[in-house]
XYZ file of C-alpha atoms in Angstrom:
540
model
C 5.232 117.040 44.155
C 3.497 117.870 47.543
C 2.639 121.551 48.293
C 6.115 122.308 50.229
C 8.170 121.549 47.341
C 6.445 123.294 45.408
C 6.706 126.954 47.627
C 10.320 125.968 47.890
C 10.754 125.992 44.168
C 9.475 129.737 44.676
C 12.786 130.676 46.173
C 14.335 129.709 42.867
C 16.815 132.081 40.737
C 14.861 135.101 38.833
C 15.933 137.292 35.984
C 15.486 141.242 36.741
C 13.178 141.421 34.028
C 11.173 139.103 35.190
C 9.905 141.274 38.290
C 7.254 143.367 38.080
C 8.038 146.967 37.821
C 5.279 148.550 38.727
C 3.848 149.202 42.273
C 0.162 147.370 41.899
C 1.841 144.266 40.317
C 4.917 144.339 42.673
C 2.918 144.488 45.588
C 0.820 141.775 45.157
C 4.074 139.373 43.349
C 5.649 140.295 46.530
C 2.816 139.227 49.188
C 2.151 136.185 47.431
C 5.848 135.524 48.071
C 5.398 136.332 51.520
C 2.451 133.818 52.071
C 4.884 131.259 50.090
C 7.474 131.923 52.878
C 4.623 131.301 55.555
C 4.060 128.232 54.659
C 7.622 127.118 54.333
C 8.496 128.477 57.731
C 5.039 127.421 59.500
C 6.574 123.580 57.600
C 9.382 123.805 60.460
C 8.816 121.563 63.285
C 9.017 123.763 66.670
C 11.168 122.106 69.124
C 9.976 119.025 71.674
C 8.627 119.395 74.439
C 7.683 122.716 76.170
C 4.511 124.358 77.110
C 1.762 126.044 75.483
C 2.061 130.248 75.334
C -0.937 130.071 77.466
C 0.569 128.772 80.387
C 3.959 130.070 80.141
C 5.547 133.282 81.857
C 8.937 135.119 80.756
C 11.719 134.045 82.510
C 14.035 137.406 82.017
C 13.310 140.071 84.486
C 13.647 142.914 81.895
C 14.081 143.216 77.910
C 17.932 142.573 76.105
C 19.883 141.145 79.042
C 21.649 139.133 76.842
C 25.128 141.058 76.415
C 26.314 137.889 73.952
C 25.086 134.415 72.890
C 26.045 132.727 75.942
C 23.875 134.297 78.086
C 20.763 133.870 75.708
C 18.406 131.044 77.205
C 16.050 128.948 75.259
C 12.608 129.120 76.363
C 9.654 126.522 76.699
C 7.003 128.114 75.739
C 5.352 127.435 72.301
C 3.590 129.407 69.440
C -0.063 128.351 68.656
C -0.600 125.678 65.830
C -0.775 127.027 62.498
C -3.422 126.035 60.482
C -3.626 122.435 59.839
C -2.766 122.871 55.879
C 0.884 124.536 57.231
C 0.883 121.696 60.075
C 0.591 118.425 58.419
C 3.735 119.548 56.164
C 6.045 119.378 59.681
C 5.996 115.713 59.113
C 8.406 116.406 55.230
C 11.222 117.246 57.743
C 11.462 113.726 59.564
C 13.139 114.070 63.190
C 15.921 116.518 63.829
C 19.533 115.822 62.852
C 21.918 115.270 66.259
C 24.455 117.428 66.925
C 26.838 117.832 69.798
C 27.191 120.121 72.237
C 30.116 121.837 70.541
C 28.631 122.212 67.528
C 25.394 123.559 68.877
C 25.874 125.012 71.844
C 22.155 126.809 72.248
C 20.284 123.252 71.372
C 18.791 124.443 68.156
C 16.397 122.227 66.635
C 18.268 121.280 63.004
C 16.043 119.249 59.849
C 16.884 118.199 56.865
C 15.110 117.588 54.159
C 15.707 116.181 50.225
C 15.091 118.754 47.527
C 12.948 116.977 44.466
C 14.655 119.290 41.909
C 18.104 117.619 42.113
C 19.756 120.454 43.663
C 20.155 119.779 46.803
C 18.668 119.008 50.137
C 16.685 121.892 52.091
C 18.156 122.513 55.886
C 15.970 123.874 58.592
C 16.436 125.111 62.137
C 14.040 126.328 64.468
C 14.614 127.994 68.373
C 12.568 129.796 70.922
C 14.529 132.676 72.538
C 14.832 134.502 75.773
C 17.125 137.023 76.425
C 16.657 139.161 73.180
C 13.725 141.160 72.335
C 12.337 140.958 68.749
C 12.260 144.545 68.409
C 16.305 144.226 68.907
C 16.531 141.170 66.558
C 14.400 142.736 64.128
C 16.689 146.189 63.884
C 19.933 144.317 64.197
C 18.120 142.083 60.848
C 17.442 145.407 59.176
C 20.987 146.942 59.901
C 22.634 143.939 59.076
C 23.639 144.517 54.937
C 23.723 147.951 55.589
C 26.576 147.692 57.998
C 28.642 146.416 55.642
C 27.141 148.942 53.078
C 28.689 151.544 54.780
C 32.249 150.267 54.346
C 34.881 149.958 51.924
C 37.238 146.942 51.349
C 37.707 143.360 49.591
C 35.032 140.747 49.458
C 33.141 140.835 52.276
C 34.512 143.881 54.283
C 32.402 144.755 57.298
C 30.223 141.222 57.125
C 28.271 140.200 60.822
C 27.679 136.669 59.129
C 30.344 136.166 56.688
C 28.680 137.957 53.213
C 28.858 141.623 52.797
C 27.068 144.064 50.724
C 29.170 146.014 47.800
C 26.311 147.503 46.216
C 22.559 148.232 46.106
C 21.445 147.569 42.695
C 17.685 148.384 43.452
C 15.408 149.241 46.315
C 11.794 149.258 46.143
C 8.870 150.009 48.655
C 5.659 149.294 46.523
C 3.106 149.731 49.370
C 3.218 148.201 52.936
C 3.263 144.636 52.105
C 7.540 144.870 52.455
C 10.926 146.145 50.716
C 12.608 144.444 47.839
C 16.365 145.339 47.118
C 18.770 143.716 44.641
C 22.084 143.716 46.167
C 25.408 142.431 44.854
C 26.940 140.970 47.538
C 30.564 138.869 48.362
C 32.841 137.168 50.812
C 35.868 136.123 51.038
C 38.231 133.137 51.460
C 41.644 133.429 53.560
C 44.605 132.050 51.720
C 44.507 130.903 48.056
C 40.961 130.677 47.302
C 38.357 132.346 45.225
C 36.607 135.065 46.574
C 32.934 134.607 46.389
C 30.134 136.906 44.564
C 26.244 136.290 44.994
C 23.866 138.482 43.016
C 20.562 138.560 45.213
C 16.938 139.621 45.560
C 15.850 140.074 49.504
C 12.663 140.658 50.492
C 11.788 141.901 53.826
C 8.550 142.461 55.381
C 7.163 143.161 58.618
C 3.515 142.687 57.240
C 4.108 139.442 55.949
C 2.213 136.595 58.531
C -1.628 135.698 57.820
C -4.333 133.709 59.749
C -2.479 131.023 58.524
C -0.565 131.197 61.133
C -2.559 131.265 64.377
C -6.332 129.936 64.749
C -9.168 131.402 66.656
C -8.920 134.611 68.663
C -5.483 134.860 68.961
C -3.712 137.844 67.132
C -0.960 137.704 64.241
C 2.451 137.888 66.621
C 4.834 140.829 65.579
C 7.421 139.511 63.183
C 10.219 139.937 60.411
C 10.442 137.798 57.713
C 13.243 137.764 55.014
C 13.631 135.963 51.595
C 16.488 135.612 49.512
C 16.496 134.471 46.126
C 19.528 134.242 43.479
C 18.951 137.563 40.790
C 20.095 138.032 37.274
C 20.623 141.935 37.324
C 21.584 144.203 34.123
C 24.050 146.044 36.193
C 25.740 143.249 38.358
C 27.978 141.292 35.232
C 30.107 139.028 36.605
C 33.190 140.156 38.294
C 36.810 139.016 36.905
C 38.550 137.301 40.001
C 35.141 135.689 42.008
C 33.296 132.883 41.572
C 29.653 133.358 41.557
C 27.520 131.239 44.383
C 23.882 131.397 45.118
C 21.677 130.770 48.007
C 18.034 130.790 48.605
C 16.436 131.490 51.915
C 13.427 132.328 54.363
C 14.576 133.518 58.122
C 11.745 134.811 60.038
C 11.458 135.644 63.561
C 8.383 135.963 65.378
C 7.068 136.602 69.065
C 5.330 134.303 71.345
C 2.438 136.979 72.714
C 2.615 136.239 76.386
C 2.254 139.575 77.094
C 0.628 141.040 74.079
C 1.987 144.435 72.127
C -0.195 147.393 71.830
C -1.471 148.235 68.456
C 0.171 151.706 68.777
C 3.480 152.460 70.297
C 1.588 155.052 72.135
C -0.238 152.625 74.085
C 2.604 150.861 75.526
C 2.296 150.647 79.581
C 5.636 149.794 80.390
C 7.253 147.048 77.826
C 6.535 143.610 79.365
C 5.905 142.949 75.468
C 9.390 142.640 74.713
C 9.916 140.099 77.802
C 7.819 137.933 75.185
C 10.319 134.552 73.769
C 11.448 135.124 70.119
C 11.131 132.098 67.859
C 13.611 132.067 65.051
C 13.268 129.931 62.148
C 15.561 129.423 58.597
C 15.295 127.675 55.990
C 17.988 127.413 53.556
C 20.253 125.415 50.777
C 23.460 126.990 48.800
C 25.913 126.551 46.039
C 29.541 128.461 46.462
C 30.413 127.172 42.861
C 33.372 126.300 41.618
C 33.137 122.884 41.462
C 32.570 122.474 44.989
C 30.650 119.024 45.727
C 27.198 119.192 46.685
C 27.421 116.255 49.673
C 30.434 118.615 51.011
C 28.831 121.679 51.198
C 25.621 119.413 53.116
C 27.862 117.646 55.138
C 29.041 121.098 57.406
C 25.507 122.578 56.807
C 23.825 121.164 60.233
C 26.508 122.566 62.101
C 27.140 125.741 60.560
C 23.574 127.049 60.110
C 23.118 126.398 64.401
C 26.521 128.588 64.638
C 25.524 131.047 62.575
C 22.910 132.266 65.139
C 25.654 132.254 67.464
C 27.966 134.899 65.747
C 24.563 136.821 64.910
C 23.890 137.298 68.723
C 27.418 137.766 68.992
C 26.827 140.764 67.328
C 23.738 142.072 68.667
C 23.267 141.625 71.948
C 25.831 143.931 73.330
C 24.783 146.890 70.917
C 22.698 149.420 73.153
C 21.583 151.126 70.270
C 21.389 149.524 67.020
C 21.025 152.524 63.940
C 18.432 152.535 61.281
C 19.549 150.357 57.873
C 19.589 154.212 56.786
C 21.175 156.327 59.094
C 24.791 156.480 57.442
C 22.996 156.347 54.120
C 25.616 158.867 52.753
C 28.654 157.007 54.014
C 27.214 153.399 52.211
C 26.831 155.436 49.091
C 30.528 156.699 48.860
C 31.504 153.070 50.010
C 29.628 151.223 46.872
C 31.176 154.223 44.663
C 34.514 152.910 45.467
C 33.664 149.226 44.954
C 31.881 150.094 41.419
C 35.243 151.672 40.652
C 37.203 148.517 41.911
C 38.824 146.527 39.132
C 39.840 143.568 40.648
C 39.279 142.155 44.660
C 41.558 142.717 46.873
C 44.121 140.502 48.193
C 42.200 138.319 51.408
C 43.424 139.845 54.112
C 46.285 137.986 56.502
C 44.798 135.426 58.873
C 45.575 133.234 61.038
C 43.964 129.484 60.343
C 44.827 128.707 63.810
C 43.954 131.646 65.807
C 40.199 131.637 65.305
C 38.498 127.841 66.952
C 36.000 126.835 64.344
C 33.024 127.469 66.979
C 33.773 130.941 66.626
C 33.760 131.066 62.584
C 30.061 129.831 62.063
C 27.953 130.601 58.576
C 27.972 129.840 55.577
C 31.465 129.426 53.117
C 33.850 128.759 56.421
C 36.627 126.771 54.940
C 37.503 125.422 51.695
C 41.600 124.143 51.858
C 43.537 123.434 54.946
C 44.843 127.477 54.809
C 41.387 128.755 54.252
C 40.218 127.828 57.902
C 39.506 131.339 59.172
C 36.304 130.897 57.010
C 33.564 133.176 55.886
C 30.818 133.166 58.596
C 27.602 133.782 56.070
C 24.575 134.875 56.318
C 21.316 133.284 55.416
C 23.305 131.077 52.971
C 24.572 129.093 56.152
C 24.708 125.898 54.422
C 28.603 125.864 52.641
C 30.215 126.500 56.038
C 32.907 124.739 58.119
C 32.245 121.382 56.025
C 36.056 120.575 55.619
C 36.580 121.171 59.207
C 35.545 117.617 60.014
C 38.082 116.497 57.153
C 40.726 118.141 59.363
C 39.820 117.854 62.556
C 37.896 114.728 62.960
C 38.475 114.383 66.465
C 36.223 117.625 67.071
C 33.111 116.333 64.971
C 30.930 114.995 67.750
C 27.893 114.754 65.711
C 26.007 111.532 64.920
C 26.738 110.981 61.354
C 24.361 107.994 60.958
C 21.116 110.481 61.880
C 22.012 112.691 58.702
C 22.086 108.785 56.872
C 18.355 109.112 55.187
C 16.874 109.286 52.065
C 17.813 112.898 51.768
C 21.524 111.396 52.139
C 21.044 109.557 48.634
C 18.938 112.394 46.808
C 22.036 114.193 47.627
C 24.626 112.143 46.667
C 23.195 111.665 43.281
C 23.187 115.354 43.144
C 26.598 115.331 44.028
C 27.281 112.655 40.962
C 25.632 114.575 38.575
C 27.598 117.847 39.491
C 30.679 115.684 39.112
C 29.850 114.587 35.390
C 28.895 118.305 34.613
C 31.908 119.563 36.226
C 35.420 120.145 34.525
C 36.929 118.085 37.407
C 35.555 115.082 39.676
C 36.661 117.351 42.932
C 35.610 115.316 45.908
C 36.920 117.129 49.596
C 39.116 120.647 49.974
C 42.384 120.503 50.190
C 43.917 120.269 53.974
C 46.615 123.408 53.934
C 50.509 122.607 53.456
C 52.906 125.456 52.420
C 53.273 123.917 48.615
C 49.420 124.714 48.182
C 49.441 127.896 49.395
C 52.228 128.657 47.241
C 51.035 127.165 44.190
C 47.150 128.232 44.641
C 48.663 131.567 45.141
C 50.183 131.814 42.034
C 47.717 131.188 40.114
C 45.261 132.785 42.204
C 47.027 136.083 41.174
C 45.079 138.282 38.747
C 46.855 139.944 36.073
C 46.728 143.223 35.704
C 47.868 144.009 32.730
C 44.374 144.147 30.906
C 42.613 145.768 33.541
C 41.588 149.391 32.423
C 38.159 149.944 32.299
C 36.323 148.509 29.426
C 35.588 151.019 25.947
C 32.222 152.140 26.154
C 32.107 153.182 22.423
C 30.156 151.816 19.576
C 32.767 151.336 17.377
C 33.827 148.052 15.716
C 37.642 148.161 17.899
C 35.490 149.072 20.594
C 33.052 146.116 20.488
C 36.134 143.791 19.977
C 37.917 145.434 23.220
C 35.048 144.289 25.156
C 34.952 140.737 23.788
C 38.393 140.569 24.598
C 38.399 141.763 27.938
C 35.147 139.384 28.782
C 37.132 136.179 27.536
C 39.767 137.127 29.526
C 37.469 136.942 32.285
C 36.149 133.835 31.445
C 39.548 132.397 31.128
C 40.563 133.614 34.883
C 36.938 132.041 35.860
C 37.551 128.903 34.157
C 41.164 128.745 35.686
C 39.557 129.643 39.335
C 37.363 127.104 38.855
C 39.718 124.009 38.073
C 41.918 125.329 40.728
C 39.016 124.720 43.396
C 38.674 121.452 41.921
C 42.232 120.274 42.246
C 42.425 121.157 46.183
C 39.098 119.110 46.935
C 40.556 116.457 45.051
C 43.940 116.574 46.739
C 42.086 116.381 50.200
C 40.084 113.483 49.018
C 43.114 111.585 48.860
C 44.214 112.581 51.770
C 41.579 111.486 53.059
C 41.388 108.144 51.447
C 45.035 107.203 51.584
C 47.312 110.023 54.020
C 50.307 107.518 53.955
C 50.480 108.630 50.764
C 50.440 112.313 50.899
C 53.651 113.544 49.300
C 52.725 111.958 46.022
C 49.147 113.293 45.843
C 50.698 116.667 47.192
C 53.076 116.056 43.747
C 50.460 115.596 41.633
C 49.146 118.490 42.782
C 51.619 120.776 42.625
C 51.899 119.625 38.944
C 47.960 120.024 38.084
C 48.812 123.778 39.832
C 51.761 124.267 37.772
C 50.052 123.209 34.043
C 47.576 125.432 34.984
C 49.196 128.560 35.735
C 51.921 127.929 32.554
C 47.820 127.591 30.237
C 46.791 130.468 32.093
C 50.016 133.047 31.369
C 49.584 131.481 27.486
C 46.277 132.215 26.932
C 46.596 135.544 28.831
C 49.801 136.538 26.452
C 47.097 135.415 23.315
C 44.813 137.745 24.280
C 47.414 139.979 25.368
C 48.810 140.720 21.995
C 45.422 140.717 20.104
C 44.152 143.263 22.582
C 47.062 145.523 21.718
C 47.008 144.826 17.937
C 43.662 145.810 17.819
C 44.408 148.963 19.920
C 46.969 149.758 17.388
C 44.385 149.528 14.674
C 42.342 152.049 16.298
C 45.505 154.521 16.424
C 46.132 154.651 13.190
């Protein structure tokens, strides 16, 4: 296994327990992360052609006159080498995937790459900025979780990128290597579907860049670097009505010193150091669950990681003033009170599938069934978005399908064949919309409320059986969710395959739906009546 597959492995799931508590050890777990996501990152390919920093100038007259995405600019110049043990690994990426103008408007530079771990290829993309400062990337980076902190609402509420933050599990700051939180975070689909949960570790670091990185005299560049991995944590059990996804990450952004930053703020003569080109660079692979096939979720991944940055500038560029991750640290707190306190998600909010053109969605989870278009622009995760748009709108996919057509293709196919066999259902595509899904998906989707009062937290023996019953009726609404996602990528594979045949398939469908909802309501009532026979017990 060469020496990039093996860092990637590094952004692998962990167990709470697992990291180290105290500062010494933390610190030093956490930088040799952060050299781990050097070498990944300095593994990117920078884009063709260009011109060494040397020789280039800025091409903005002042700092941040970007007001939105459009009017950012891709530059030509280009970062030093890294050190030739991060260089030679550019070649693992192979030549950029092609993607049309629609698709990626700015020209982002997009790789991908085949994971040895069968789970799934690795996706890449790598720009050079003008436009944008760093210091304003950097601070919209750093505000971005805590913006949706700060509010209330279903899965989701107050996302730039498609995931929100519900809650801070954990925050750390173990010494000036970086931060580490554990966050519980979510987003949600329009229509029928599952809402999403992903339990995660991010790391964040402004100290984070070595000599690995330049050569010679030149000076580390000011950066940011973030990694995300998937976290088991104590306090984040999983949620009755969302399906649990993961992704794992490493976005940094970095400057291109053509006019070099003080080393104090104080020392600042004017601030021709922010007129310096921001490189951005991500690397990234995800699983939304439920059943969801692997060579779907890669097949929209090219095209929704390059419009993720769009709906991140989006965001950013016309803020003035962009507020400290902790300014409203108060109003986040009462906000993840009420979500603690939430039984069940809310119901997605009303959208409509046709209002919003799928340039504009971008991320990571954008579209699962026909009625889920709207989509869930994500976040570092960017690789489960917008891949059934191309199912149904083909005429809008302008990308060249055969460049994606490597060995990574196969790798993840088999991954794909090996979900399948794992999986309770051999789901192939989402389901395209059609008012007879929507109203069977939302049936079932419905969550009872019946058992919903907060769990006993005694000791006793009705107590302990309470909670057992109230997790497997969990487990039975996961398990339901689950086949439900299945079903609706099946029915769109045969759509697919054979659309003169769609009522039948829709038929079938709506018959799968309808056996599942009548096992759902009977397993339900089972538990139902045990749950209040042993509550009568405990009366008595």
């Amino acid at each position: 296994m060469s020496e990039l597959h093996k860092a990637l492995e590094q952004l692998g799931p962990i167990d709470w327990a697992d990291v180290p508590q105290d500062d010494n050890s933390l610190n030093s777990w956490m930088k040799k992360l952060f050299e781990t996501g050097e070498l990944i990152c300095n593994s990117v390919p920078p884009p063709a052609g260009g011109n060494d920093f040397e020789q280039s100038q800025p091409t903005q007259p002042k700092p941040d006159t970007a007001k939105s995405s459009k009017e950012v600019v891709n530059s030509d110049a280009r970062p030093v080498a890294p050190h030739p043990e991060h260089g030679d690994l550019q070649k693992s990426w192979g030549k950029p995937i092609k993607l049309g103008a629609k698709e990626n408007p700015l020209g982002i530079s997009v790789y991908k790459m085949a994971a040895k771990d069968r789970h799934g290829a690795w996706f890449a993309r790598r720009q050079v900025l003008e436009g944008i400062s760093i210091t304003k990337v950097r601070r919209a980076m750093q505000r971005e979780f805590a913006e949706s902190l700060a509010q209330s609402g279903g899965p989701g509420a107050g996302n730039v990128r498609g995931i929100g933050g519900d809650r801070r599990l954990d925050k750390k700051e173990p010494g000036d290597v970086g931060k580490l939180e554990a966050l519980q975070l979510s987003a949600q689909f329009p229509g029928p579907t599952t809402p999403r949960e992903f339990i995660t570790l991010l790391l964040t670091s402004e100290n984070a860049l070595s000599n690995k990185t330049t050569q010679d005299k030149h000076p580390i560049p000011r950066h940011y670097m973030v990694i995300s991995k998937p976290l088991t944590h104590p306090e984040a059990s999983d949620r009755e009505g969302y399906v649990k996804g993961t992704y794992e990450s490493v976005e940094m952004i970095r400057e291109i010193p053509l006019n070099p930053a003080p080393e104090k703020e104080d020392d600042a003569k004017g601030d021709k150091h922010e007129l310096n080109p921001v490189e951005w660079i991500m690397i990234t692979r995800s699983d939304p669950g439920g059943g969801i096939p692997r060579f779907m979720v890669e097949r929209g991944t090219p095209g929704s990681i390059a419009a993720d940055v769009s709906k991140f500038l989006d965001w950013a560029c016309p803020k003035d003033e962009i507020p400290d991750a902790d300014a409203d640290e108060d109003k986040q707190q009462e906000a993840q009170s009420q979500t603690v306190n939430q039984k069940t998600p809310p119901a997605a909010p009303q959208q409509n599938a046709q209002a919003q053109p799928a340039q504009q969605q971008g991320g990571i989870i954008a579209s699962l069934t026909g009625a889920v278009e709207a989509g869930i622009e994500a976040y570092a995760p960017a690789s489960v978005a917008n891949y059934t748009h191309a199912y149904m709108h083909p005429e809008d996919d302008t990308s060249d399908s055969s460049s994606s057509s490597d060995s990574s293709d196969a790798a993840s196919f088999a991954s794909a064949r090996d979900h399948h066999d794992l999986g309770d259902h051999p789901a192939e595509k989402p389901a395209h919309g059609g008012t007879a899904v929507a109203a069977s998906t939302d049936t079932l989707g419905a969550t009872s409320t019946t058992s919903s009062t907060t769990l006993p937290m005694g000791s006793s023996p009705h107590d302990k059986e309470l909670r057992k019953i109230d997790k497997d009726r969990a487990k039975i609404e996961a398990k339901i969710h689950k086949k439900q996602d299945a079903e609706a990528v099946k029915l769109a594979s045969h759509k697919e395959k054979d659309p003169e045949d769609v009522a039948k398939y829709q038929e079938k469908y709506d018959t799968a739906m309808a056996k599942l909802q009548e096992k759902r309501e009977k397993e339900l009532a089972k538990l139902e009546h045990k749950r209040e026979k042993e509550i009568s017990k405990a009366q008595r």
